[in-house]
mmCIF file of C-alpha atoms in Angstrom:
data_model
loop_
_atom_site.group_PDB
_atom_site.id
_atom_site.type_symbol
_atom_site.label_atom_id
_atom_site.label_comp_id
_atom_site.label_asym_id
_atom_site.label_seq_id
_atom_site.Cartn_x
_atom_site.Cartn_y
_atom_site.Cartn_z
ATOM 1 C CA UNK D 1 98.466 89.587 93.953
ATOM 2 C CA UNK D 2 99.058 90.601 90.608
ATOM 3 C CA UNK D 3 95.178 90.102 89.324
ATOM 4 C CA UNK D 4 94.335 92.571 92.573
ATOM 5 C CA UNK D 5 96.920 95.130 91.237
ATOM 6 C CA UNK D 6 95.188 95.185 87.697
ATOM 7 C CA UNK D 7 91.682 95.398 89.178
ATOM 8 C CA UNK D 8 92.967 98.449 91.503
ATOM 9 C CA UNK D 9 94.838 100.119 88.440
ATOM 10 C CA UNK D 10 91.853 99.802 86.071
ATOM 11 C CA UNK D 11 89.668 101.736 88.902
ATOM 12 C CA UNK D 12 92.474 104.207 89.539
ATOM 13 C CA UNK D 13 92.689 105.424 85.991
ATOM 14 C CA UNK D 14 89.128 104.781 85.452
ATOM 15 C CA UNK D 15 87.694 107.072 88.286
ATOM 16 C CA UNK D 16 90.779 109.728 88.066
ATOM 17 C CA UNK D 17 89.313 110.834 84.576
ATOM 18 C CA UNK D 18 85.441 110.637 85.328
ATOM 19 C CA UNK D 19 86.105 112.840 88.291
ATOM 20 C CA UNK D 20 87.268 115.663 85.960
ATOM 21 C CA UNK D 21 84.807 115.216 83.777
ATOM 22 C CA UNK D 22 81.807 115.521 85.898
ATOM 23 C CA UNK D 23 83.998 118.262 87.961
ATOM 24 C CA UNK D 24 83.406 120.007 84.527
ATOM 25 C CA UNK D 25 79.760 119.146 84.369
ATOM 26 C CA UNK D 26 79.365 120.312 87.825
ATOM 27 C CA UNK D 27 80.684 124.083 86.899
ATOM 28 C CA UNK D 28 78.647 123.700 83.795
ATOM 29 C CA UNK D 29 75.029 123.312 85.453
ATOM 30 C CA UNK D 30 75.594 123.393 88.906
ATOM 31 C CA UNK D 31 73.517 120.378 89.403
ATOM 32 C CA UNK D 32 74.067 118.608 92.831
ATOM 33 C CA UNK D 33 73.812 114.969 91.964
ATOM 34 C CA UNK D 34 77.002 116.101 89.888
ATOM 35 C CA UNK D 35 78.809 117.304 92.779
ATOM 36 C CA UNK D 36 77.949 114.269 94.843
ATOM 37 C CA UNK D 37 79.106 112.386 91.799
ATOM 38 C CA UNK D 38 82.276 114.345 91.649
ATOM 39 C CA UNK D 39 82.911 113.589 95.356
ATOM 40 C CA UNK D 40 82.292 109.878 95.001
ATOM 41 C CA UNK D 41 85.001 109.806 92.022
ATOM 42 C CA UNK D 42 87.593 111.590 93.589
ATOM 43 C CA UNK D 43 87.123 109.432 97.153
ATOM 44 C CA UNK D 44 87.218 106.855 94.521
ATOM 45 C CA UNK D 45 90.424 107.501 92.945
ATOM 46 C CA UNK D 46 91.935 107.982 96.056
ATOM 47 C CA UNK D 47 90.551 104.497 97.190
ATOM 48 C CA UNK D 48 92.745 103.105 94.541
ATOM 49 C CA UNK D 49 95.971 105.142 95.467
ATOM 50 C CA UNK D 50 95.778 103.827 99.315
ATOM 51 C CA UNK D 51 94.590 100.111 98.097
ATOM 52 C CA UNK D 52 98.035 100.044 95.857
ATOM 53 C CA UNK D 53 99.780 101.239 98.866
ATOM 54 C CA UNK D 54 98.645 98.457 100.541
ATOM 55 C CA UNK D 55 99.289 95.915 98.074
ATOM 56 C CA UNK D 56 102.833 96.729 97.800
ATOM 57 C CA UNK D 57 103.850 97.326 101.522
ATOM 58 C CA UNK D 58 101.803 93.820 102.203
ATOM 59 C CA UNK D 59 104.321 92.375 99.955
ATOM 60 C CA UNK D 60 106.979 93.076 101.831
ATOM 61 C CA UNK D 61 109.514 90.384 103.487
ATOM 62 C CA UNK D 62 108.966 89.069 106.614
ATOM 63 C CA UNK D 63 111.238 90.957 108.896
ATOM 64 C CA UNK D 64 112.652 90.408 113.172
ATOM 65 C CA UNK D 65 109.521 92.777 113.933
ATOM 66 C CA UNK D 66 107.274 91.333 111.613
ATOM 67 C CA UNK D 67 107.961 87.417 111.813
ATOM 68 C CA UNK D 68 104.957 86.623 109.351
ATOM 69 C CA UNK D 69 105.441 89.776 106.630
ATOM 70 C CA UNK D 70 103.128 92.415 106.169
ATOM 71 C CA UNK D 71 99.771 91.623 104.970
ATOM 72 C CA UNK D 72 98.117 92.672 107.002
ATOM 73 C CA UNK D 73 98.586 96.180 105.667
ATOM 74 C CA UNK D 74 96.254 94.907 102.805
ATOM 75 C CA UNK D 75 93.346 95.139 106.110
ATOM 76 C CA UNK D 76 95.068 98.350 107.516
ATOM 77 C CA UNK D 77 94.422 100.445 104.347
ATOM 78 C CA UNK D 78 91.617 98.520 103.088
ATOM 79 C CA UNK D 79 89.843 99.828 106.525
ATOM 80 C CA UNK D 80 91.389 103.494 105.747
ATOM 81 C CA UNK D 81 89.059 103.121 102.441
ATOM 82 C CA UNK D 82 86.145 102.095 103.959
ATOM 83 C CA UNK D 83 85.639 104.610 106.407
ATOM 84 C CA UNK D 84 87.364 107.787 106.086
ATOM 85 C CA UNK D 85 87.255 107.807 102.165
ATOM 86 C CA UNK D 86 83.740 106.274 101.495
ATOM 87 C CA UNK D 87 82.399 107.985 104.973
ATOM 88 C CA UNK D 88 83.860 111.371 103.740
ATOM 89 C CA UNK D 89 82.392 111.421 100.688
ATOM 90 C CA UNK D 90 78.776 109.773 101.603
ATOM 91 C CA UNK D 91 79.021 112.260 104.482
ATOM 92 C CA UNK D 92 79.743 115.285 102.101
ATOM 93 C CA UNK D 93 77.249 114.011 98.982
ATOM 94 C CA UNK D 94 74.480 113.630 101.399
ATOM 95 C CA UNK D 95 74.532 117.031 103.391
ATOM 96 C CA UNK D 96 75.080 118.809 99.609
ATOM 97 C CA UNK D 97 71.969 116.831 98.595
ATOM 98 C CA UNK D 98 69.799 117.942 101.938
ATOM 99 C CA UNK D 99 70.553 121.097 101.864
ATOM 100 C CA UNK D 100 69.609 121.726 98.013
ATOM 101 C CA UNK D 101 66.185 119.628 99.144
ATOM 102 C CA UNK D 102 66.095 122.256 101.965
ATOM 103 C CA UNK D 103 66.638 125.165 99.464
ATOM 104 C CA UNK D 104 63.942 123.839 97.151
ATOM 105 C CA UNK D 105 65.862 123.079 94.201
ATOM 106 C CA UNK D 106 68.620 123.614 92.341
ATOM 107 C CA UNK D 107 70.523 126.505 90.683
ATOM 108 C CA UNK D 108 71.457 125.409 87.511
ATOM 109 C CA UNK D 109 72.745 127.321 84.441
ATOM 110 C CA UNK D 110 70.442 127.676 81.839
ATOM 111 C CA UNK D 111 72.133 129.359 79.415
ATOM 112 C CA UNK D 112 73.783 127.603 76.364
ATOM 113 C CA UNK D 113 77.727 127.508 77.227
ATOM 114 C CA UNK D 114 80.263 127.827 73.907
ATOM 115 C CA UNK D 115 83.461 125.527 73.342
ATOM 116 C CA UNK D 116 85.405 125.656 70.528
ATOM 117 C CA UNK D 117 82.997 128.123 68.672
ATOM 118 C CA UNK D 118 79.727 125.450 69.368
ATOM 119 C CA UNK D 119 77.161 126.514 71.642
ATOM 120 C CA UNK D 120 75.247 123.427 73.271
ATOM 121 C CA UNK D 121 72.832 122.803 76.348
ATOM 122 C CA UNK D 122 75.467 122.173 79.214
ATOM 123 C CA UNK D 123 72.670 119.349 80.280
ATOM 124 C CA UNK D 124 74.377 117.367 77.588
ATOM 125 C CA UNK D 125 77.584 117.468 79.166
ATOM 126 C CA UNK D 126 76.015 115.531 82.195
ATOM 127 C CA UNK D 127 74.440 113.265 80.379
ATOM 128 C CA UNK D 128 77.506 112.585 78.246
ATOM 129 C CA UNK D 129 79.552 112.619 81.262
ATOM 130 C CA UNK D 130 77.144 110.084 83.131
ATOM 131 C CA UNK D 131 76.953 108.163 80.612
ATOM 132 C CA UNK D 132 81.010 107.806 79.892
ATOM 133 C CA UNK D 133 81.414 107.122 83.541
ATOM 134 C CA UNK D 134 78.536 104.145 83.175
ATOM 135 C CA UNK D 135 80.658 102.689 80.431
ATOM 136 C CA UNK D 136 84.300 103.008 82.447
ATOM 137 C CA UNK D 137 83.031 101.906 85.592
ATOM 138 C CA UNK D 138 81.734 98.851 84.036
ATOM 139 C CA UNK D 139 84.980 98.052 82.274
ATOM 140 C CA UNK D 140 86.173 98.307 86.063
ATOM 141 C CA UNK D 141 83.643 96.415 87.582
ATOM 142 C CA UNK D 142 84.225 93.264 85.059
ATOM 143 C CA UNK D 143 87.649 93.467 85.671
ATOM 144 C CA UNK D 144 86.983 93.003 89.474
ATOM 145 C CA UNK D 145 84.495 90.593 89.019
ATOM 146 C CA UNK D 146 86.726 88.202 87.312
ATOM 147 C CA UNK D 147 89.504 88.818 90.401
ATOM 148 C CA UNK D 148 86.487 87.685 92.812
ATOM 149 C CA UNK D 149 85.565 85.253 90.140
ATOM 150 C CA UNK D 150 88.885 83.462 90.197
ATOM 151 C CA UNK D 151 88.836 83.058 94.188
ATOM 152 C CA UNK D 152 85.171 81.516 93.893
ATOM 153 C CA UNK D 153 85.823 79.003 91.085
ATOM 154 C CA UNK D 154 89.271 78.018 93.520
ATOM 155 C CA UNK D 155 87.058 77.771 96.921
ATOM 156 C CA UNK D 156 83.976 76.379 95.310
ATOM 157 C CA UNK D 157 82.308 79.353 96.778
ATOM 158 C CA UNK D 158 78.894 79.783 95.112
ATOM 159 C CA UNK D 159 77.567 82.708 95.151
ATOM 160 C CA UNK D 160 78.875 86.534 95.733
ATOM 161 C CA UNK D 161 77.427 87.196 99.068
ATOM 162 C CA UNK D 162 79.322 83.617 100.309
ATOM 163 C CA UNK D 163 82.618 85.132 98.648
ATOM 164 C CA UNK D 164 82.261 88.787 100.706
ATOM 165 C CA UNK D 165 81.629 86.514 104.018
ATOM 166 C CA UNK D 166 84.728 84.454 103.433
ATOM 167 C CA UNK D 167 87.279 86.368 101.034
ATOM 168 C CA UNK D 168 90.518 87.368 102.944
ATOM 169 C CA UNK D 169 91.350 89.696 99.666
ATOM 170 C CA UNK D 170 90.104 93.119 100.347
ATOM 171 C CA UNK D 171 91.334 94.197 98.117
ATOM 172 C CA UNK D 172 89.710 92.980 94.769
ATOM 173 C CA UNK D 173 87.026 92.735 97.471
ATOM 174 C CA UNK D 174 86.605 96.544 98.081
ATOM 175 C CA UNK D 175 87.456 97.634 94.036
ATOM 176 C CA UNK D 176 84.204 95.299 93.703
ATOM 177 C CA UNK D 177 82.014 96.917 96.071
ATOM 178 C CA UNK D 178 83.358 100.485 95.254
ATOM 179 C CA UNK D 179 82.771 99.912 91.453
ATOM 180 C CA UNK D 180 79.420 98.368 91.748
ATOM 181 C CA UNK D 181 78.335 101.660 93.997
ATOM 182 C CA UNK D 182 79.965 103.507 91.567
ATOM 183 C CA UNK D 183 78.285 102.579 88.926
ATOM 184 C CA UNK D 184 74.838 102.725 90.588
ATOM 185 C CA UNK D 185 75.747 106.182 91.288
ATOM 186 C CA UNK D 186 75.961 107.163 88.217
ATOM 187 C CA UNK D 187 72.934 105.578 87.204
ATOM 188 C CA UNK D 188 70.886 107.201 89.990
ATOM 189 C CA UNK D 189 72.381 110.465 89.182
ATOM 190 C CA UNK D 190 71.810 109.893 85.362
ATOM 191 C CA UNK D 191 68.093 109.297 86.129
ATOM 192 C CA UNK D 192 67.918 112.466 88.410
ATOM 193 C CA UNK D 193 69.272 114.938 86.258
ATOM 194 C CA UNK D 194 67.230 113.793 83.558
ATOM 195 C CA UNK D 195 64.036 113.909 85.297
ATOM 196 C CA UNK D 196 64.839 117.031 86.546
ATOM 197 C CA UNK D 197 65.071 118.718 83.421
ATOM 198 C CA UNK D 198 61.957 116.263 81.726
ATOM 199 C CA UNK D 199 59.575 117.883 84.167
ATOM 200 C CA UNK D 200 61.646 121.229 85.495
ATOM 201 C CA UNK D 201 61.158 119.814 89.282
ATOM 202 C CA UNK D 202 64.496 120.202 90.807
ATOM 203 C CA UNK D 203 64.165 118.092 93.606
ATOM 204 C CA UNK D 204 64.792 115.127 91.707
ATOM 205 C CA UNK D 205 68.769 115.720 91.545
ATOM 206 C CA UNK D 206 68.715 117.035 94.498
ATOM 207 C CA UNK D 207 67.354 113.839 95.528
ATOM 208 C CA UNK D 208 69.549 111.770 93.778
ATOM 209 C CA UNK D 209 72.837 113.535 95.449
ATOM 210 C CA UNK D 210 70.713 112.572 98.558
ATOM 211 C CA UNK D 211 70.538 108.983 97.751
ATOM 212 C CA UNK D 212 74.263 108.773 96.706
ATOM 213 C CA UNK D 213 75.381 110.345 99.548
ATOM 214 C CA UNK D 214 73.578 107.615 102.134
ATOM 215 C CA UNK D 215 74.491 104.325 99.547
ATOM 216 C CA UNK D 216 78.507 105.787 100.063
ATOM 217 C CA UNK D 217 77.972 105.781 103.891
ATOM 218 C CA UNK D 218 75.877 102.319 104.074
ATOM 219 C CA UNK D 219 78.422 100.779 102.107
ATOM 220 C CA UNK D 220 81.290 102.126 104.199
ATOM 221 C CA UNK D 221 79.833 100.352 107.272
ATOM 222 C CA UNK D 222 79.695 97.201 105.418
ATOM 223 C CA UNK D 223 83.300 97.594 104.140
ATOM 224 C CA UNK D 224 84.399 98.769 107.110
ATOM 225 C CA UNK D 225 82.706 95.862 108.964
ATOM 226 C CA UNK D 226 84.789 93.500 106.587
ATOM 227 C CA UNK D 227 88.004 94.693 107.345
ATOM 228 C CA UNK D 228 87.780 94.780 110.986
ATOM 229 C CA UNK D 229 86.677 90.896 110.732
ATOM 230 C CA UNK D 230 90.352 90.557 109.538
ATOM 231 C CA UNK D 231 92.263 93.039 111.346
ATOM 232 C CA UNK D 232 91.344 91.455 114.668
ATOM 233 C CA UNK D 233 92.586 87.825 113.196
ATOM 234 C CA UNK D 234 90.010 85.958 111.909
ATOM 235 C CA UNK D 235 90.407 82.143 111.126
ATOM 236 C CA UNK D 236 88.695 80.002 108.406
ATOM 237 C CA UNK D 237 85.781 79.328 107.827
ATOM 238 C CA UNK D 238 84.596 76.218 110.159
ATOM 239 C CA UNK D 239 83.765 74.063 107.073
ATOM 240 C CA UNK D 240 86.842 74.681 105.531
ATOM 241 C CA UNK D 241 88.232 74.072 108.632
ATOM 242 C CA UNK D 242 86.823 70.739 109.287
ATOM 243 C CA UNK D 243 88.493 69.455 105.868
ATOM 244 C CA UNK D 244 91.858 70.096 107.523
ATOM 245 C CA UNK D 245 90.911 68.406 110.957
ATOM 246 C CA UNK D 246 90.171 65.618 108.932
ATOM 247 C CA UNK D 247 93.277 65.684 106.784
ATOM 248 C CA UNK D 248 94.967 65.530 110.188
ATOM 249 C CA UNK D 249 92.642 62.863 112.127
ATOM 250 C CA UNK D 250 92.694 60.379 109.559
ATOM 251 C CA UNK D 251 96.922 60.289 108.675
ATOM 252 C CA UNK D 252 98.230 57.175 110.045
ATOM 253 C CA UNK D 253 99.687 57.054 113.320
ATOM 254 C CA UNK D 254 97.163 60.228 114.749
ATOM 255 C CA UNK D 255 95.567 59.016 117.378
ATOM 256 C CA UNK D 256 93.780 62.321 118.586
ATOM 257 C CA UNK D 257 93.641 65.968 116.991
ATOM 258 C CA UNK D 258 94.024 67.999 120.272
ATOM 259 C CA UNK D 259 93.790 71.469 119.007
ATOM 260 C CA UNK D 260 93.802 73.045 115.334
ATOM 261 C CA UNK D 261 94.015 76.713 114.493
ATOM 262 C CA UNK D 262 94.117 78.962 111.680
ATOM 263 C CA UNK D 263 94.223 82.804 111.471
ATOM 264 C CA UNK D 264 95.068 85.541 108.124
ATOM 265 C CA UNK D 265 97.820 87.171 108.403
ATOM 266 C CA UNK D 266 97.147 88.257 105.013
ATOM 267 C CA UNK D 267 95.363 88.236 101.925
ATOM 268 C CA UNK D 268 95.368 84.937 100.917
ATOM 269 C CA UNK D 269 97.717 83.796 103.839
ATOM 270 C CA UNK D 270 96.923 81.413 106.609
ATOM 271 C CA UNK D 271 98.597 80.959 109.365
ATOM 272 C CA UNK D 272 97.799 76.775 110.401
ATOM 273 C CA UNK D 273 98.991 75.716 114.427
ATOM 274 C CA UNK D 274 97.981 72.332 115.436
ATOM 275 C CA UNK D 275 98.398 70.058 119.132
ATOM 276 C CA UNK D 276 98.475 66.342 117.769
ATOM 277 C CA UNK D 277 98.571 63.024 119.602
ATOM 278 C CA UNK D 278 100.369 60.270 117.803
ATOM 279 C CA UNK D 279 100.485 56.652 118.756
ATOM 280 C CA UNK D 280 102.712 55.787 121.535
ATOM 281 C CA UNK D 281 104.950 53.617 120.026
ATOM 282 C CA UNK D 282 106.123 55.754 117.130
ATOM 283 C CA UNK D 283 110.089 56.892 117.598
ATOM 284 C CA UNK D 284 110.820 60.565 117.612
ATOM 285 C CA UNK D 285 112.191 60.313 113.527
ATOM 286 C CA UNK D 286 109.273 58.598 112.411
ATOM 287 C CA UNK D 287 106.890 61.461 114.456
ATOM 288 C CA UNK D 288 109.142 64.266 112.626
ATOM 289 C CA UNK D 289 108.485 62.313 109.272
ATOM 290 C CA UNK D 290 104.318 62.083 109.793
ATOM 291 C CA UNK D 291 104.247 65.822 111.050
ATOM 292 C CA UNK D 292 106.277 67.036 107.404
ATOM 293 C CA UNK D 293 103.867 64.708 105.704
ATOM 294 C CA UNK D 294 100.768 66.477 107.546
ATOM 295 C CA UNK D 295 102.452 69.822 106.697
ATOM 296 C CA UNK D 296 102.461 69.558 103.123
ATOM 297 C CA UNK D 297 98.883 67.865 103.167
ATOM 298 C CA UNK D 298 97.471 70.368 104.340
ATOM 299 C CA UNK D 299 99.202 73.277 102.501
ATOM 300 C CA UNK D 300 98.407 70.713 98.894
ATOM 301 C CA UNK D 301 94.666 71.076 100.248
ATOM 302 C CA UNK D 302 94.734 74.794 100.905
ATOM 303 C CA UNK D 303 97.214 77.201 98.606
ATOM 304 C CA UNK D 304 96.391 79.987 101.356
ATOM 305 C CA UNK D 305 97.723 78.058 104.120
ATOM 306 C CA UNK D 306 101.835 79.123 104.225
ATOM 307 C CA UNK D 307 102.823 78.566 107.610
ATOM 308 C CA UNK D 308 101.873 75.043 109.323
ATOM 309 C CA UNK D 309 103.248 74.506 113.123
ATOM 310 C CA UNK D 310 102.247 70.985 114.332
ATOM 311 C CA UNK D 311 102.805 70.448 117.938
ATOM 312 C CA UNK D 312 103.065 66.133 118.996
ATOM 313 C CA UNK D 313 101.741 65.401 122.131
ATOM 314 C CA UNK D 314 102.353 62.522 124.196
#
């Protein structure tokens, strides 16, 4: 929990100052890959603020309405992200980006602008801008690659697309997706501004804000598609599961696994129930003993596992 809280808090005050400063840019040029940019940072820095609300009303004791805690809240907000945040702004960057493709072009300031008794090209404030953000969200993105980094090295997951199939942490899971399309972002609208003034065709940044606009929208699907994965209850993944069947089928005195069951009820959290056939002779102190055994097994096996209900049957 605490490595997710880091990763959100290094996006949060990453993406809170970029937004101002291509806000800035923006006013400065009037360039629309900037404004899509602009969007995408602010629904970006409000991504963090709803993901830390998460995290810490997730972390909440269990209570008489909620037996097993809250985690779940982690999926709850996580899904608030996805869609209305990264929807919104995809939604909003792409129609600004159309509709300056529909215009023609772009109306950008051309004259040199003056702070603090300098006059420069505002088209260097982009570009200095852009190329800030590229440097901050990257510093983001490392830090949330090491949080997914940490869960792969601990499931022996190997590669990044196996850890977004199978990572109950949506958190670290959406600062990683939201940092890596923030960063293209900026790269795309780096590359659009600067062509645009390299051959005076505004369409390219137009373009661009275009481009930004549908990557924020595709990747909200995804996201979104995550989350709900979760939300409805989701259990592990079958080979993972099979270790623990085995765990269970092979203690002495099993004679027959019956039913096993797992489901998140939070990041990181499993909830294990299991129907299990001992052998018939076996007193009712010795079945008690075996089942606490099995218990801690299988929680030894699996840190996410937290609550194990093991059911004898006869």
């Amino acid at each position: 929990m605490a490595s997710s809280t880091s990763v959100v808090l290094a996006a949060l005050f990453a993406n809170g100052a970029i937004a101002i400063l291509k806000f800035v840019g923006f006013t400065l040029t009037g360039s629309p890959a900037m404004l899509s940019e602009t969007y995408h940072s602010i629904s970006d820095t409000g991504n963090q603020v709803f993901l830390l609300v998460g995290i810490k009303y997730g972390a909440q004791e269990a209570t008489r309405s909620h037996p097993f805690g809250h985690g779940k809240a982690q999926f709850f907000y996580s899904l608030l992200v996805s869609i209305m945040l990264f929807g919104i702004a995809g939604w909003a960057s792409a129609r600004h980006g159309y509709s300056a493709l529909q215009e023609g072009g772009v109306h950008r300031a051309s004259e040199d602008v003056t702070l603090l008794g300098a006059q420069f090209d505002p088209i260097f404030v982009n570009y200095a801008v852009l190329l800030g953000a590229i440097l901050f969200e990257s510093y983001a993105l490392w830090k949330a690659y090491q949080g997914i980094s940490r869960q792969m090295d601990e499931h022996d997951w190997t590669t990044l697309r196996e850890a977004f199939k199978k990572t109950s942490d949506v958190t670290t899971l959406t600062a990683l997706t939201e940092d890596s399309i923030a960063l293209a972002g900026a790269g795309i609208a780096l590359f659009g501004v600067y062509l645009t003034r390299t051959t005076g065709n505004p369409m390219y940044d137009a373009g661009s804000a275009l481009i930004i606009g549908i990557m924020l929208m595709g990747f909200a699907l995804a996201l979104g598609w995550q989350n709900k994965r979760l939300i409805l209850g989701e259990s592990l993944a079958k080979d993972d599961e099979d270790e623990l069947r085995r765990i269970v089928t092979d203690w002495d005195g099993v004679t027959e696994l019956v039913d096993l069951r797992t489901v998140y009820f939070g990041a990181e959290e499993l909830l294990l129930t299991a129907d299990v056939a001992f052998e018939p002779g076996l007193d009712a102190e010795t079945i008690n003993e075996r089942i606490t055994q099995i218990e801690l097994a299988l929680m030894e096996h699996d840190d996410q596992i937290q609550k194990v209900y093991i059911e004898p049957e006869t």
